[in-house]
Short mmCIF file of C-alpha atoms (C1' of nucleotides) in Angstrom, two decimals:
data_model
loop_
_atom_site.label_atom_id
_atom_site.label_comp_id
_atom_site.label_asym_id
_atom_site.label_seq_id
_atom_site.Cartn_x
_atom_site.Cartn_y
_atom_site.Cartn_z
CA UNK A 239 24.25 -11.60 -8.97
CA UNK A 240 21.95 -12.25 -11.54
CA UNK A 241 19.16 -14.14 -11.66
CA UNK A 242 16.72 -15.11 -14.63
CA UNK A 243 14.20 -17.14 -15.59
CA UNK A 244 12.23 -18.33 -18.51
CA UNK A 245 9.66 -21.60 -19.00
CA UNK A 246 7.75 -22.69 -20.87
CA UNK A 247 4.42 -24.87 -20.33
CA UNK A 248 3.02 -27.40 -23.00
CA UNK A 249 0.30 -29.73 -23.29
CA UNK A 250 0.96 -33.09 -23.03
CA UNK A 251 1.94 -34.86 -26.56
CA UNK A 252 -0.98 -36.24 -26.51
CA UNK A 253 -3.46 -33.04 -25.76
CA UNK A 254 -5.59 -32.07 -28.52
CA UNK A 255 -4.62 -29.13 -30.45
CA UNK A 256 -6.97 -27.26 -29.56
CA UNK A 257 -7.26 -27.52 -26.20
CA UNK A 258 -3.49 -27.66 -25.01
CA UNK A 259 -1.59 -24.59 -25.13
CA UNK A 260 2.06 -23.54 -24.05
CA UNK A 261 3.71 -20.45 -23.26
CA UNK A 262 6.50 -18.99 -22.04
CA UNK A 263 6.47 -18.02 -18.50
CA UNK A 264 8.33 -14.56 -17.55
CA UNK A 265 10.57 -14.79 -14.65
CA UNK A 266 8.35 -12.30 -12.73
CA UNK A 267 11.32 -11.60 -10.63
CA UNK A 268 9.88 -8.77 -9.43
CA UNK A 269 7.43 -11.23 -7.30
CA UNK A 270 10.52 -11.93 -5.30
CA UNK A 271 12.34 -9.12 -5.81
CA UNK A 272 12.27 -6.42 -2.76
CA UNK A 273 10.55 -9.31 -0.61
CA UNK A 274 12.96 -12.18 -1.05
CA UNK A 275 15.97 -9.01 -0.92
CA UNK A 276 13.89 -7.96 2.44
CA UNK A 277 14.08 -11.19 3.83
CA UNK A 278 17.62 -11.46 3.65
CA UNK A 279 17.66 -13.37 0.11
CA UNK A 280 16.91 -16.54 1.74
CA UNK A 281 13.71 -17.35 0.70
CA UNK A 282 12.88 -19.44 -2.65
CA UNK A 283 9.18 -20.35 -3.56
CA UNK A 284 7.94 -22.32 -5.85
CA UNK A 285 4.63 -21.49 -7.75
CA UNK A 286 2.18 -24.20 -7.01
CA UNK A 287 -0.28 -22.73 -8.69
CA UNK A 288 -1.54 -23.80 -12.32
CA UNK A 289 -1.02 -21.66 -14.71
CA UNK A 290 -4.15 -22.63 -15.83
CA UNK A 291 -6.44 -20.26 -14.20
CA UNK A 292 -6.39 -16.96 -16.08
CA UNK A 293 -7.57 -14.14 -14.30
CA UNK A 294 -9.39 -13.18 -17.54
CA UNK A 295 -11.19 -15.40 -20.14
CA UNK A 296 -9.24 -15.93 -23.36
CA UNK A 297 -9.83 -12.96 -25.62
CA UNK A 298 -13.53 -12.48 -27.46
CA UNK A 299 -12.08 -12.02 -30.44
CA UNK A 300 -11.18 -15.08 -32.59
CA UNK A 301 -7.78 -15.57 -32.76
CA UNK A 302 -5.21 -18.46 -32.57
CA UNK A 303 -4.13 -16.92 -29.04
CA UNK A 304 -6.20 -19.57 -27.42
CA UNK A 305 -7.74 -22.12 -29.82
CA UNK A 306 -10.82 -24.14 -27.80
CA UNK A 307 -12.49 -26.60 -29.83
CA UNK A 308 -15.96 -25.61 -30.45
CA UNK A 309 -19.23 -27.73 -27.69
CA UNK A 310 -15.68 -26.98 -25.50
CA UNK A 311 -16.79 -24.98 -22.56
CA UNK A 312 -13.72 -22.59 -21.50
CA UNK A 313 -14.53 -22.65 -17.75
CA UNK A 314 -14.63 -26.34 -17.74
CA UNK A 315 -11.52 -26.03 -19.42
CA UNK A 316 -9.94 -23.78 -16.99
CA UNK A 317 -11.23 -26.59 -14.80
CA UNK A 318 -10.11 -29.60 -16.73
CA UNK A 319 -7.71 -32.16 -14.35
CA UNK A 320 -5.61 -32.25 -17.70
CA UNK A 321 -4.46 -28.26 -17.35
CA UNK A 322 -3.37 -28.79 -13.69
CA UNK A 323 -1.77 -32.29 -14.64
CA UNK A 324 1.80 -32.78 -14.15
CA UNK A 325 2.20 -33.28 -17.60
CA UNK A 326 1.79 -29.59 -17.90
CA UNK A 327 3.13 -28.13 -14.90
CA UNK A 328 6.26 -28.75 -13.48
CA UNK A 329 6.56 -30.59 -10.09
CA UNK A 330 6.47 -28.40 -6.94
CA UNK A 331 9.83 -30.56 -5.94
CA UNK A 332 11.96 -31.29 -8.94
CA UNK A 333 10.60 -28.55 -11.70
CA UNK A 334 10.44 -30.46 -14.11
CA UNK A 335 7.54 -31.49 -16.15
CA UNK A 336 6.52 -35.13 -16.13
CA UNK A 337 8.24 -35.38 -19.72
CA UNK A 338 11.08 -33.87 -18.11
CA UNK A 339 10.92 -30.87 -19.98
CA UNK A 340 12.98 -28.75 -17.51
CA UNK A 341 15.15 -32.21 -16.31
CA UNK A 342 18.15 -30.27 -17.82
CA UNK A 343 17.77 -26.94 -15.65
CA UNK A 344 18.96 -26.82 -12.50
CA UNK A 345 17.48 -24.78 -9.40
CA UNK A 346 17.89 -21.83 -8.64
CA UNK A 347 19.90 -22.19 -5.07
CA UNK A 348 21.73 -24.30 -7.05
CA UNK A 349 22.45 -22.11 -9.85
CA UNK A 350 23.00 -19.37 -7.80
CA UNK A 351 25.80 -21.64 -6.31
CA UNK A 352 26.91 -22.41 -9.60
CA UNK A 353 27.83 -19.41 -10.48
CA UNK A 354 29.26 -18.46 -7.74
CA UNK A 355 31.37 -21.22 -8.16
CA UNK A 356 32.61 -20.08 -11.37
CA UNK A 357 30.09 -22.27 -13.19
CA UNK A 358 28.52 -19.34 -14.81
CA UNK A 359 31.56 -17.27 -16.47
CA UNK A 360 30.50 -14.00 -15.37
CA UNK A 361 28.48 -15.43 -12.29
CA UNK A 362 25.81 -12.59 -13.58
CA UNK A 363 23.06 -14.26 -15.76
CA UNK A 364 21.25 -17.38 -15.29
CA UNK A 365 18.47 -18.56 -17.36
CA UNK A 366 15.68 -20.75 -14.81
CA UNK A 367 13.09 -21.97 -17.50
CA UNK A 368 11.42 -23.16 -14.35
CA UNK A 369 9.07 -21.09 -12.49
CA UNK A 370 10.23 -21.34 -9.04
CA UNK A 371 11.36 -18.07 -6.86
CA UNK A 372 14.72 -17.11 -6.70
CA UNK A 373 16.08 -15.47 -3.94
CA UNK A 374 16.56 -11.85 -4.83
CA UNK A 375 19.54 -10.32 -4.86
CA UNK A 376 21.02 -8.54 -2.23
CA UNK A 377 22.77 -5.89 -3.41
CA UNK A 378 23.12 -2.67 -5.32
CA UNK A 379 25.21 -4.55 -7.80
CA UNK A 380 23.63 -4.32 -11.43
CA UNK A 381 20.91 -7.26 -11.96
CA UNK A 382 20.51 -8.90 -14.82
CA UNK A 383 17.52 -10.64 -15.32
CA UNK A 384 16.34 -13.06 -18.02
CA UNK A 385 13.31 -14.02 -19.45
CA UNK A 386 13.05 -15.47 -22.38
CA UNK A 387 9.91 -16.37 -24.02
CA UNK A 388 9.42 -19.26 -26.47
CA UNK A 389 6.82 -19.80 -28.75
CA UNK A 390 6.78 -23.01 -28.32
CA UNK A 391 7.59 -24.26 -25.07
CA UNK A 392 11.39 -25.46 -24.47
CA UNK A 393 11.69 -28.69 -25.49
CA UNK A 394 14.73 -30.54 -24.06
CA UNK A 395 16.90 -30.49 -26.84
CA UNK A 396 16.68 -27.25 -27.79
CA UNK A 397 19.65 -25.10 -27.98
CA UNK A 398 20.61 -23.11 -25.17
CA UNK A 399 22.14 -19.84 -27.25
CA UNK A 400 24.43 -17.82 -25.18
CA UNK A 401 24.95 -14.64 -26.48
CA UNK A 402 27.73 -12.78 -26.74
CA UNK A 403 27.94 -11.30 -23.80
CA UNK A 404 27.61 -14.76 -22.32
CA UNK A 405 24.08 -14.59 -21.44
CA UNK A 406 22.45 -17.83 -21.95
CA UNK A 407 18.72 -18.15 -23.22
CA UNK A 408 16.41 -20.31 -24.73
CA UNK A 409 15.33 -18.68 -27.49
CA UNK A 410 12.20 -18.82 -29.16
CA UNK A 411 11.75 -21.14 -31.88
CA UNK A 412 10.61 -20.22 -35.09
CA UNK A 413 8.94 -22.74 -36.28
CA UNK A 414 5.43 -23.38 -34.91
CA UNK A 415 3.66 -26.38 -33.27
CA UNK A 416 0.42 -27.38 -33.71
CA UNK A 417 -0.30 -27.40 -30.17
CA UNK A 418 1.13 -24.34 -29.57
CA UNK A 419 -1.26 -21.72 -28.62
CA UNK A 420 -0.40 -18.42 -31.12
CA UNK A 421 -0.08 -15.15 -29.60
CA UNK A 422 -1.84 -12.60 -31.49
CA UNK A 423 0.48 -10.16 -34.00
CA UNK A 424 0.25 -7.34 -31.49
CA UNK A 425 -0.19 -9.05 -28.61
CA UNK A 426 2.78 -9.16 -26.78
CA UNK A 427 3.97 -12.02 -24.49
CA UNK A 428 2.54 -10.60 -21.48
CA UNK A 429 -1.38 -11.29 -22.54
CA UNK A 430 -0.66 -14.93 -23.46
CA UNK A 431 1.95 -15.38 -20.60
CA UNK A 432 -0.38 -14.03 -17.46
CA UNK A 433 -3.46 -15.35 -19.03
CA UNK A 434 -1.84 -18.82 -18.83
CA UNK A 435 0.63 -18.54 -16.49
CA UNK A 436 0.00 -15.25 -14.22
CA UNK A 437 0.76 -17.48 -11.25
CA UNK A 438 3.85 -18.71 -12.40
CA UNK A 439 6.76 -17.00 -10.49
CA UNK A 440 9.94 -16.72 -10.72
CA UNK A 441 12.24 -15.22 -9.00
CA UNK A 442 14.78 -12.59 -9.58
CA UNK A 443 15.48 -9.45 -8.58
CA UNK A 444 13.50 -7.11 -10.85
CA UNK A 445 10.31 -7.26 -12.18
CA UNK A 446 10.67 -9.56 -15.32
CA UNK A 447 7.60 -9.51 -15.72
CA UNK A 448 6.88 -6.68 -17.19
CA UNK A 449 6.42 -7.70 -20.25
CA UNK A 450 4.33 -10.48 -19.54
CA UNK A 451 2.16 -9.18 -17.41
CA UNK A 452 -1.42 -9.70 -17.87
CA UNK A 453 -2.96 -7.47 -20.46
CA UNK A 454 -5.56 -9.88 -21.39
CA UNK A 455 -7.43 -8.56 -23.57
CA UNK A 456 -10.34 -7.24 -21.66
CA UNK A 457 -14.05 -8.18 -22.46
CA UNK A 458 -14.69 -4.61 -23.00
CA UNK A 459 -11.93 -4.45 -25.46
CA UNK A 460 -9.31 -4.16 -24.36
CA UNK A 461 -6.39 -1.78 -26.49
CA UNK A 462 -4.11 -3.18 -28.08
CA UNK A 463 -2.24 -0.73 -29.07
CA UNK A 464 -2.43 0.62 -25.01
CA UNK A 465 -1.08 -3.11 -24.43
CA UNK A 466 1.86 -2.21 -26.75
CA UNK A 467 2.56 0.69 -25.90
CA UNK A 468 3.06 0.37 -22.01
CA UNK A 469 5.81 -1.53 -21.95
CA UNK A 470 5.90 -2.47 -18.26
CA UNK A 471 3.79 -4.56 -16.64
CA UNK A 472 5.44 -5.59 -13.51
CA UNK A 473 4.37 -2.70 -11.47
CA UNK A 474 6.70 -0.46 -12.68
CA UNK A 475 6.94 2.15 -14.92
CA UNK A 476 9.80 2.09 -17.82
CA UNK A 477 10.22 4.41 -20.80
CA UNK A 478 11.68 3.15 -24.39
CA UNK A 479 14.87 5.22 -24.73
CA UNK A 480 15.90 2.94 -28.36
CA UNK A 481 15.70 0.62 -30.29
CA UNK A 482 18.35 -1.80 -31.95
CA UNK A 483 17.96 -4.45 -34.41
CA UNK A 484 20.80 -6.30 -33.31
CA UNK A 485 23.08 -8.48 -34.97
CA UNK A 486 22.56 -11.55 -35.54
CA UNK A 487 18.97 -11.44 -34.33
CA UNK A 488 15.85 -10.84 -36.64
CA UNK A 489 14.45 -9.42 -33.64
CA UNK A 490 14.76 -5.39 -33.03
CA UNK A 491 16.00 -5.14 -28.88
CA UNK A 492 14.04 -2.62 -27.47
CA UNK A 493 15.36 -0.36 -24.30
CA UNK A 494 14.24 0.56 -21.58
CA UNK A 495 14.26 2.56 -18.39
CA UNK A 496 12.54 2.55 -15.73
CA UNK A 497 10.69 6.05 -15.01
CA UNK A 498 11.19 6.26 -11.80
CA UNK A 499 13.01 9.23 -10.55
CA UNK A 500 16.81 8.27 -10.11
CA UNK A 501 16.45 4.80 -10.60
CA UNK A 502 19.38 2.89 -12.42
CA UNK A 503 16.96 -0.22 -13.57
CA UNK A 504 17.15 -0.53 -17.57
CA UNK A 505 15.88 -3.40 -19.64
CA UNK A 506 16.34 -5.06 -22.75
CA UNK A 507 13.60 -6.62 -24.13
CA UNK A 508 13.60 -8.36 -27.69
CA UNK A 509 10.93 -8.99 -29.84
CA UNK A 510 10.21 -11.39 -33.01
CA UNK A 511 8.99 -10.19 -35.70
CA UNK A 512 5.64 -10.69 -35.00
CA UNK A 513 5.66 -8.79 -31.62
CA UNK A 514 6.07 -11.56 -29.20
CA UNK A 515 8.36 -11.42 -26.56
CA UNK A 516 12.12 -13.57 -27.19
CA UNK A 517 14.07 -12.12 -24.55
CA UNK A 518 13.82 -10.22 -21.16
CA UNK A 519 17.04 -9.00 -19.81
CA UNK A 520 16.79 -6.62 -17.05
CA UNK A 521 19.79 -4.63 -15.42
CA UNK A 522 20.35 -2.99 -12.46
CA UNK A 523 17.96 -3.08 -9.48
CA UNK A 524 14.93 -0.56 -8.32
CA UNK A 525 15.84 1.31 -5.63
CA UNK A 526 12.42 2.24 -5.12
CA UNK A 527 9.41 0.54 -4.22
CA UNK A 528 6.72 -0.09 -7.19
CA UNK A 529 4.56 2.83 -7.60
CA UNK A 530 1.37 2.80 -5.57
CA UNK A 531 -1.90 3.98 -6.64
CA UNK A 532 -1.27 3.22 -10.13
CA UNK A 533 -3.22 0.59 -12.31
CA UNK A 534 -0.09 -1.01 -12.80
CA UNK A 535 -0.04 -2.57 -8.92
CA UNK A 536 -3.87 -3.47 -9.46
CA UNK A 537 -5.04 -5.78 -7.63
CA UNK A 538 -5.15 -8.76 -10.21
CA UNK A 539 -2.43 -10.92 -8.19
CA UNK A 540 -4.39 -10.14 -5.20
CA UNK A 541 -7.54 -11.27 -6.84
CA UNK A 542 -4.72 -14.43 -8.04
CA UNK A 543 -4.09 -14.88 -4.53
CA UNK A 544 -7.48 -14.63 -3.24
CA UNK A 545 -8.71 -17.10 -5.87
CA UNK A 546 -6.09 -19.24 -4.55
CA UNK A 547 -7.25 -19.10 -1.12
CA UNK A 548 -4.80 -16.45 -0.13
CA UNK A 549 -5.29 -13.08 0.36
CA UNK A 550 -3.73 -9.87 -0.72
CA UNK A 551 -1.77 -8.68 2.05
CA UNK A 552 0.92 -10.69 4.18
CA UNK A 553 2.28 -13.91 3.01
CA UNK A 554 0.40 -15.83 0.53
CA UNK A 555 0.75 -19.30 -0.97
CA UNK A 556 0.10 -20.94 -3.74
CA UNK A 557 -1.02 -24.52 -2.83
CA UNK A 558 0.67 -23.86 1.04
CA UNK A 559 3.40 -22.43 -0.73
CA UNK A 560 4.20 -18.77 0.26
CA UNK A 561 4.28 -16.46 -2.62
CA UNK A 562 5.04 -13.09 -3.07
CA UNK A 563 3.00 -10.29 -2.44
CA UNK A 564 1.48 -8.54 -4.88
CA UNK A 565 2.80 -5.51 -2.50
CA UNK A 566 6.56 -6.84 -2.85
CA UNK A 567 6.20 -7.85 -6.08
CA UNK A 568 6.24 -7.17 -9.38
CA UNK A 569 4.49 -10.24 -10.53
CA UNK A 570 3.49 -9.93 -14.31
CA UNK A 571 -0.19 -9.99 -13.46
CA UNK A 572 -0.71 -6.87 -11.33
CA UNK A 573 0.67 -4.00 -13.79
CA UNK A 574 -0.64 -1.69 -15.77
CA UNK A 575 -2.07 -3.72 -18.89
CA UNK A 576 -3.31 -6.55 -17.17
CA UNK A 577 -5.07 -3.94 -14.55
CA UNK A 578 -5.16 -1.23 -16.57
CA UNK A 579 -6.34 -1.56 -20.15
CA UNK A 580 -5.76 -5.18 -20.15
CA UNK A 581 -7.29 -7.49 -17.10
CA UNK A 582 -10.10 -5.59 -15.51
CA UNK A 583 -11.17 -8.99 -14.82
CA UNK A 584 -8.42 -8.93 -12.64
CA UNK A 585 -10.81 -7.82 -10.33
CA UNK A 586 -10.76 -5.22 -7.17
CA UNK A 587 -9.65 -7.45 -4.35
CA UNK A 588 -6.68 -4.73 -3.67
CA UNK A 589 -8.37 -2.08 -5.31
CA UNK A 590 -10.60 0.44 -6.82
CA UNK A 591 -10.87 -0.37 -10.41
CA UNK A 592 -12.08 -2.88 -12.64
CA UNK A 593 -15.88 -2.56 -11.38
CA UNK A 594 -17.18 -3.12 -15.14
CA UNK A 595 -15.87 -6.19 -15.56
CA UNK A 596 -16.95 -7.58 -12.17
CA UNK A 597 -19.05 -10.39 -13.81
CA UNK A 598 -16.04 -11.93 -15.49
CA UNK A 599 -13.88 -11.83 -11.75
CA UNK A 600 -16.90 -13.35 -10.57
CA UNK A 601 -17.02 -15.99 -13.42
CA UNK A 602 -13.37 -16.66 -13.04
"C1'" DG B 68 1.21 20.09 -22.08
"C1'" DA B 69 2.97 15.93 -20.16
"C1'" DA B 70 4.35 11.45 -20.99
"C1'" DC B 71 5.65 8.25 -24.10
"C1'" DT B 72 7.39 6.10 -28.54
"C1'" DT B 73 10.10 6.28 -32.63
"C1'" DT B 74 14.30 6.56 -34.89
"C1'" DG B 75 18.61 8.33 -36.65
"C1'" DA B 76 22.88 9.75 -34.73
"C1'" DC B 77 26.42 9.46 -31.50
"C1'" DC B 78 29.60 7.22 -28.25
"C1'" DA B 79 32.44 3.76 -26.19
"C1'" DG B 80 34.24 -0.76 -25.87
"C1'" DA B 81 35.82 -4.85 -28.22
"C1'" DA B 82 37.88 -7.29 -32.06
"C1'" DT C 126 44.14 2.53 -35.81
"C1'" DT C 127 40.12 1.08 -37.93
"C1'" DT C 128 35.90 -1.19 -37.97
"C1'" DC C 129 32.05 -3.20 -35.85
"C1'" DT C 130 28.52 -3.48 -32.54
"C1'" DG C 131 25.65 -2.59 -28.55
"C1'" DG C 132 23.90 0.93 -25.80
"C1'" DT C 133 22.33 5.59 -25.26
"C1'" DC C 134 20.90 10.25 -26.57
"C1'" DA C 135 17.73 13.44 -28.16
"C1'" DA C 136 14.69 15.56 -31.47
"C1'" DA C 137 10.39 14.77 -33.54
"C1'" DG C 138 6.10 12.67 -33.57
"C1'" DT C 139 2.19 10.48 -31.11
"C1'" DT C 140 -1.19 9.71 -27.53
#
DNA sequence: GAACTTTGACCAGAA
DNA sequence: TTTCTGGTCAAAGTT
């Protein structure tokens, strides 16, 4: 079984520039991975959650990452009605935004059943531009998981390109929107994706989020080159074994494994030119658990949760609706950048780290 | 010195 | 069989 996911939030039509953003969410399959596989698979979550509450404030430095329009307060922002509107966020019920941005993508379950049905050819890859769990899979068989990240958010006609080994995706559009929030050259999907959408959760198997995980860039100043260079941010560790530049694709596939001892799980993970995230595709499963004591399990989804009214341990929900744990999951906020170098603002709710930045957890 | 990235070369499967 | 392509290896360089 495969599962995947990708999304994409956008402002309303209607938002102003500078205040709307959009990004593509990563299936953070890893927040239901081992959980939802420990349950017995059943269980499918939906985020309720906003995307709108970045664990971090947008980055200090200028940049087109996060445009606010100047007498624009950010936390009132973060608090505007309009970023938690439907417009923006898809409903808890159908997934689809209020334009019907997702109206064409069908759930999970139902996917799931789909391809076992023979509706998906190889019954191995889905793509869920939504941002609701999946139930993990259940077995050793090789995982495939999806996440493909759009510069601007999916827009309902946009073509669904299925690769040639049959792997559908949404793939990110070249041409930019106005109202699309630009992730910094260098800044890789993860910042923009777990600033914006760190509560967003897929589901999946694996941790697709790693590359979306939260390495804001910290107050402090935060590395950029640290948040390239780790390339996992779901809470595990993976190593780049290659490199491709594939055919048919501007974008160089990177590969990679993850570190753990013995562990089969690999990952593809392309890039655009400008370093932002097109495609996710994980393989294989992690037959361990995510490493402990590292700053890639930090505590920012526990901070998520406990912002949320959850707490870190045991079941959490997002608006009532249970979530993964940060503990079973590999949810993008929570690794290394977005603890590490990237989200100290993540905060030490599950931790022991991020003391210096303790004023902006506070703040946010 | 360990861990990681980079990158050219190699291998295997598909056309 | 040959060619093409994606995936992987491994040495060298970097952090």
């Amino acid at each position: 079984m495969t599962t995947s996911s990708s999304g994409s939030i956008e402002a309303p039509a209607n938002s102003r520039p500078g205040s709307s953003f959009s990004f593509a969410s990563t299936s953070f399959t890893d927040m239901m991975g081992s959980s939802a596989a420990a349950a017995g698979g059943a269980s499918r979550y939906k985020a309720m959650t906003p995307p709108s509450l970045p664990l971090s404030p947008p980055p200090v430095s200028p940049s087109s990452f996060f445009n606010i329009p100047g007498g624009l307060n950010p936390a009132d922002f973060l608090d505007s009605p309009a970023l938690l509107s439907s417009s923006m966020f898809p409903s808890p019920t159908t997934n689809a935004f209020a334009s019907q941005q997702f109206s064409w993508l069908t759930p999970p379950q139902q996917q799931q059943g789909a391809a076992e049905q023979g509706g998906d050819k190889d019954g191995q890859r889905q793509t869920y531009p939504d941002f609701s769990f999946q139930t993990a899979p259940t077995t050793e068989e090789a995982v495939r998981t999806t996440t493909t990240f759009q510069q601007p958010p999916i827009q309902p006609g946009a073509p669904l390109v299925r690769s040639a080994s049959g792997e559908d995706a949404y793939r990110g559009q070249q041409q930019q929107q106005p109202w699309s929030y630009q992730q910094q050259p260098g800044m890789d999907a993860g910042s923009s994706q777990a600033a914006y959408g760190g509560q967003f959760q897929a589901a999946g198997s694996s941790d697709a989020a790693t590359e979306m995980a939260p390495h804001v860039p910290a107050s402090g100043g935060y590395s950029q080159q640290q948040s390239q260079r780790r390339s996992s941010d779901d809470g595990y560790n993976w190593r780049k074994y290659g490199q491709k530049q594939v055919k048919g694709s501007e974008n160089p596939r990177s590969y990679y494994k993850c570190t753990f001892p013995s562990c089969p799980t690999k990952k593809k993970v392309e890039r655009s030119l400008d370093g932002q995230i097109t495609e996710i595709v994980y393989k294989g499963t992690h037959n361990h658990a995510k490493p402990q004591n590292t700053r890639r399990n930090s505590s920012a989804a526990a901070q998520l949760l406990q912002l949320q009214g959850g707490d870190a341990s045991g079941e959490h929900s997002f608006g009532g609706t249970p979530v993964a744990t940060p503990e079973n999951s590999s949810a993008s906020f929570g690794d290394d950048e977005a603890a590490g170098g990237g989200s100290p603002r993540a905060g030490n709710a599950g931790g022991d780290e991020f003391d210096e930045d303790e004023p902006d957890s506070k703040r946010w």
